[in-house]
Amino acid sequence: MTKSDNPELKASSYSPDLKIFFRDVRHGKKKQITVRSWSTIKDVKVVIQQKIHVPAQSQKLYFGPLLTSGKELPNHRTLHDAGIYRSGETLLLDIKGRSSPFSAFSARSGMHSDIAISSSVVDATPRLLRSLVQEARRALAL
């Protein structure tokens, strides 16, 4: 029996569900969630709220070039708009009310470039977050 003959395999390869991860920038724990490929960032925040019991309005999500610029993903954007097309991608979660290295960078630098990060800001960020930013920058360079 080939893949095209087996309806179970055929359905699983064309699933509209995305299994993505989110990582809290403070605790570093990576958790998986399942969302539809056409979901908005607001929909993702609601799923995260159900998983970790943090209100959606207190969540800030970062991904890709917006990660290095210090800008959070806007609620109205879809995952596709944000550049998330396949399962396995990781979003960074920061919770409002705690001091954020992203907001500190945005306020101090006044820069809005997608790739510029001041070395003094990088030195002041927690080691885990610094390694995640470096990993993202390496991925963007590929």
PDB file of C-alpha atoms in Angstrom:
ATOM      1  CA  MET A   1       0.000   0.000   0.000  1.00  0.00           C
ATOM      2  CA  THR A   2       1.481   3.349  -1.008  1.00  0.00           C
ATOM      3  CA  LYS A   3       1.222   6.614   0.880  1.00  0.00           C
ATOM      4  CA  SER A   4      -1.472   7.904  -1.501  1.00  0.00           C
ATOM      5  CA  ASP A   5      -3.562   4.760  -0.898  1.00  0.00           C
ATOM      6  CA  ASN A   6      -3.493   5.047   2.887  1.00  0.00           C
ATOM      7  CA  PRO A   7      -6.021   7.717   3.999  1.00  0.00           C
ATOM      8  CA  GLU A   8      -4.472   8.002   7.487  1.00  0.00           C
ATOM      9  CA  LEU A   9      -1.030   8.881   6.114  1.00  0.00           C
ATOM     10  CA  LYS A  10      -2.533  11.191   3.512  1.00  0.00           C
ATOM     11  CA  ALA A  11      -4.536  13.132   6.128  1.00  0.00           C
ATOM     12  CA  SER A  12      -1.607  13.425   8.530  1.00  0.00           C
ATOM     13  CA  SER A  13       0.740  14.863   5.900  1.00  0.00           C
ATOM     14  CA  TYR A  14      -1.730  17.639   4.986  1.00  0.00           C
ATOM     15  CA  SER A  15      -2.863  18.603   8.465  1.00  0.00           C
ATOM     16  CA  PRO A  16      -3.754  22.279   8.984  1.00  0.00           C
ATOM     17  CA  ASP A  17      -2.396  22.010  12.534  1.00  0.00           C
ATOM     18  CA  LEU A  18       1.024  23.402  13.437  1.00  0.00           C
ATOM     19  CA  LYS A  19       2.922  22.131  16.433  1.00  0.00           C
ATOM     20  CA  ILE A  20       4.993  25.084  17.562  1.00  0.00           C
ATOM     21  CA  PHE A  21       6.905  25.799  20.734  1.00  0.00           C
ATOM     22  CA  PHE A  22       7.126  28.773  23.029  1.00  0.00           C
ATOM     23  CA  ARG A  23       9.925  29.509  25.468  1.00  0.00           C
ATOM     24  CA  ASP A  24       9.643  31.817  28.455  1.00  0.00           C
ATOM     25  CA  VAL A  25      12.623  34.192  28.365  1.00  0.00           C
ATOM     26  CA  ARG A  26      12.876  34.144  32.166  1.00  0.00           C
ATOM     27  CA  HIS A  27      12.545  30.441  32.900  1.00  0.00           C
ATOM     28  CA  GLY A  28      13.853  28.994  29.635  1.00  0.00           C
ATOM     29  CA  LYS A  29      11.341  26.155  29.594  1.00  0.00           C
ATOM     30  CA  LYS A  30      10.196  25.183  26.124  1.00  0.00           C
ATOM     31  CA  LYS A  31       6.590  23.985  25.784  1.00  0.00           C
ATOM     32  CA  GLN A  32       4.661  22.726  22.778  1.00  0.00           C
ATOM     33  CA  ILE A  33       1.273  23.964  21.615  1.00  0.00           C
ATOM     34  CA  THR A  34      -0.881  23.010  18.645  1.00  0.00           C
ATOM     35  CA  VAL A  35      -2.590  25.737  16.627  1.00  0.00           C
ATOM     36  CA  ARG A  36      -4.164  26.059  13.191  1.00  0.00           C
ATOM     37  CA  SER A  37      -1.926  27.333  10.412  1.00  0.00           C
ATOM     38  CA  TRP A  38      -4.237  30.330   9.862  1.00  0.00           C
ATOM     39  CA  SER A  39      -4.275  31.359  13.542  1.00  0.00           C
ATOM     40  CA  THR A  40      -3.504  34.912  14.590  1.00  0.00           C
ATOM     41  CA  ILE A  41      -1.003  35.842  17.285  1.00  0.00           C
ATOM     42  CA  LYS A  42      -3.987  36.577  19.546  1.00  0.00           C
ATOM     43  CA  ASP A  43      -5.200  32.987  19.023  1.00  0.00           C
ATOM     44  CA  VAL A  44      -1.742  31.685  19.962  1.00  0.00           C
ATOM     45  CA  LYS A  45      -1.772  33.813  23.128  1.00  0.00           C
ATOM     46  CA  VAL A  46      -5.140  32.319  24.110  1.00  0.00           C
ATOM     47  CA  VAL A  47      -3.750  28.786  23.694  1.00  0.00           C
ATOM     48  CA  ILE A  48      -0.706  29.760  25.781  1.00  0.00           C
ATOM     49  CA  GLN A  49      -3.055  31.239  28.406  1.00  0.00           C
ATOM     50  CA  GLN A  50      -4.832  27.890  28.643  1.00  0.00           C
ATOM     51  CA  LYS A  51      -1.499  26.099  28.987  1.00  0.00           C
ATOM     52  CA  ILE A  52       0.295  28.290  31.579  1.00  0.00           C
ATOM     53  CA  HIS A  53      -2.543  30.382  33.049  1.00  0.00           C
ATOM     54  CA  VAL A  54      -1.068  33.789  32.167  1.00  0.00           C
ATOM     55  CA  PRO A  55      -3.592  36.279  30.707  1.00  0.00           C
ATOM     56  CA  ALA A  56      -3.202  36.866  26.970  1.00  0.00           C
ATOM     57  CA  GLN A  57      -2.964  40.642  27.480  1.00  0.00           C
ATOM     58  CA  SER A  58       0.113  40.114  29.703  1.00  0.00           C
ATOM     59  CA  GLN A  59       1.974  38.115  27.071  1.00  0.00           C
ATOM     60  CA  LYS A  60       4.492  39.428  24.557  1.00  0.00           C
ATOM     61  CA  LEU A  61       5.583  37.095  21.745  1.00  0.00           C
ATOM     62  CA  TYR A  62       8.710  37.493  19.629  1.00  0.00           C
ATOM     63  CA  PHE A  63       9.904  35.631  16.526  1.00  0.00           C
ATOM     64  CA  GLY A  64      12.463  36.025  13.744  1.00  0.00           C
ATOM     65  CA  PRO A  65      13.633  39.508  12.733  1.00  0.00           C
ATOM     66  CA  LEU A  66      11.221  41.093  15.215  1.00  0.00           C
ATOM     67  CA  LEU A  67      13.103  39.213  17.951  1.00  0.00           C
ATOM     68  CA  THR A  68      16.318  41.139  17.339  1.00  0.00           C
ATOM     69  CA  SER A  69      14.552  44.481  16.874  1.00  0.00           C
ATOM     70  CA  GLY A  70      12.816  44.233  20.249  1.00  0.00           C
ATOM     71  CA  LYS A  71       9.318  44.509  18.721  1.00  0.00           C
ATOM     72  CA  GLU A  72       6.624  42.092  19.812  1.00  0.00           C
ATOM     73  CA  LEU A  73       4.394  40.321  17.307  1.00  0.00           C
ATOM     74  CA  PRO A  74       1.139  42.291  16.854  1.00  0.00           C
ATOM     75  CA  ASN A  75      -2.066  40.452  17.812  1.00  0.00           C
ATOM     76  CA  HIS A  76      -3.720  40.974  14.413  1.00  0.00           C
ATOM     77  CA  ARG A  77      -0.968  39.245  12.413  1.00  0.00           C
ATOM     78  CA  THR A  78      -1.357  35.627  11.368  1.00  0.00           C
ATOM     79  CA  LEU A  79       1.360  33.041  11.900  1.00  0.00           C
ATOM     80  CA  HIS A  80       1.958  33.116   8.146  1.00  0.00           C
ATOM     81  CA  ASP A  81       2.441  36.918   8.263  1.00  0.00           C
ATOM     82  CA  ALA A  82       5.000  36.456  11.046  1.00  0.00           C
ATOM     83  CA  GLY A  83       6.969  33.914   8.976  1.00  0.00           C
ATOM     84  CA  ILE A  84       5.807  30.756  10.739  1.00  0.00           C
ATOM     85  CA  TYR A  85       4.934  28.265   8.025  1.00  0.00           C
ATOM     86  CA  ARG A  86       5.843  24.871   9.504  1.00  0.00           C
ATOM     87  CA  SER A  87       5.770  22.909  12.712  1.00  0.00           C
ATOM     88  CA  GLY A  88       8.744  23.075  15.054  1.00  0.00           C
ATOM     89  CA  GLU A  89       9.233  26.852  15.151  1.00  0.00           C
ATOM     90  CA  THR A  90       9.876  28.465  18.540  1.00  0.00           C
ATOM     91  CA  LEU A  91       8.359  31.730  19.767  1.00  0.00           C
ATOM     92  CA  LEU A  92       9.832  33.624  22.689  1.00  0.00           C
ATOM     93  CA  LEU A  93       7.387  34.618  25.413  1.00  0.00           C
ATOM     94  CA  ASP A  94       7.887  37.515  27.786  1.00  0.00           C
ATOM     95  CA  ILE A  95       5.322  38.399  30.403  1.00  0.00           C
ATOM     96  CA  LYS A  96       4.432  42.072  30.935  1.00  0.00           C
ATOM     97  CA  GLY A  97       4.970  43.377  34.425  1.00  0.00           C
ATOM     98  CA  ARG A  98       8.451  41.920  34.638  1.00  0.00           C
ATOM     99  CA  SER A  99      11.431  43.896  33.446  1.00  0.00           C
ATOM    100  CA  SER A 100      12.082  42.937  29.848  1.00  0.00           C
ATOM    101  CA  PRO A 101      15.459  43.074  28.134  1.00  0.00           C
ATOM    102  CA  PHE A 102      13.585  43.654  24.856  1.00  0.00           C
ATOM    103  CA  SER A 103      11.765  46.742  26.097  1.00  0.00           C
ATOM    104  CA  ALA A 104      14.947  48.048  27.709  1.00  0.00           C
ATOM    105  CA  PHE A 105      16.756  47.728  24.374  1.00  0.00           C
ATOM    106  CA  SER A 106      13.997  49.483  22.449  1.00  0.00           C
ATOM    107  CA  ALA A 107      13.794  52.376  24.891  1.00  0.00           C
ATOM    108  CA  ARG A 108      17.555  52.938  25.167  1.00  0.00           C
ATOM    109  CA  SER A 109      18.697  52.494  21.602  1.00  0.00           C
ATOM    110  CA  GLY A 110      16.016  54.330  19.644  1.00  0.00           C
ATOM    111  CA  MET A 111      16.950  52.005  16.762  1.00  0.00           C
ATOM    112  CA  HIS A 112      14.321  50.224  14.714  1.00  0.00           C
ATOM    113  CA  SER A 113      16.554  48.068  12.505  1.00  0.00           C
ATOM    114  CA  ASP A 114      15.746  44.382  12.324  1.00  0.00           C
ATOM    115  CA  ILE A 115      19.373  43.292  12.775  1.00  0.00           C
ATOM    116  CA  ALA A 116      21.105  45.825  15.033  1.00  0.00           C
ATOM    117  CA  ILE A 117      21.802  44.884  18.653  1.00  0.00           C
ATOM    118  CA  SER A 118      24.022  47.034  20.821  1.00  0.00           C
ATOM    119  CA  SER A 119      26.860  45.037  22.403  1.00  0.00           C
ATOM    120  CA  SER A 120      26.289  46.693  25.780  1.00  0.00           C
ATOM    121  CA  VAL A 121      22.664  45.532  25.742  1.00  0.00           C
ATOM    122  CA  VAL A 122      23.711  42.009  24.781  1.00  0.00           C
ATOM    123  CA  ASP A 123      26.161  41.964  27.696  1.00  0.00           C
ATOM    124  CA  ALA A 124      23.403  43.049  30.098  1.00  0.00           C
ATOM    125  CA  THR A 125      20.923  40.359  29.023  1.00  0.00           C
ATOM    126  CA  PRO A 126      20.629  37.005  30.796  1.00  0.00           C
ATOM    127  CA  ARG A 127      22.851  34.251  29.410  1.00  0.00           C
ATOM    128  CA  LEU A 128      19.944  32.089  28.215  1.00  0.00           C
ATOM    129  CA  LEU A 129      18.332  34.934  26.321  1.00  0.00           C
ATOM    130  CA  ARG A 130      21.695  35.978  24.862  1.00  0.00           C
ATOM    131  CA  SER A 131      22.272  32.453  23.521  1.00  0.00           C
ATOM    132  CA  LEU A 132      18.751  32.377  22.028  1.00  0.00           C
ATOM    133  CA  VAL A 133      19.341  35.683  20.254  1.00  0.00           C
ATOM    134  CA  GLN A 134      22.687  34.459  18.919  1.00  0.00           C
ATOM    135  CA  GLU A 135      21.041  31.250  17.709  1.00  0.00           C
ATOM    136  CA  ALA A 136      18.337  33.262  15.937  1.00  0.00           C
ATOM    137  CA  ARG A 137      20.923  35.538  14.331  1.00  0.00           C
ATOM    138  CA  ARG A 138      22.859  32.523  13.049  1.00  0.00           C
ATOM    139  CA  ALA A 139      19.652  31.085  11.597  1.00  0.00           C
ATOM    140  CA  LEU A 140      18.911  34.385   9.832  1.00  0.00           C
ATOM    141  CA  ALA A 141      22.394  34.410   8.309  1.00  0.00           C
ATOM    142  CA  LEU A 142      21.813  31.061   6.568  1.00  0.00           C
TER     143      LEU A 142
END
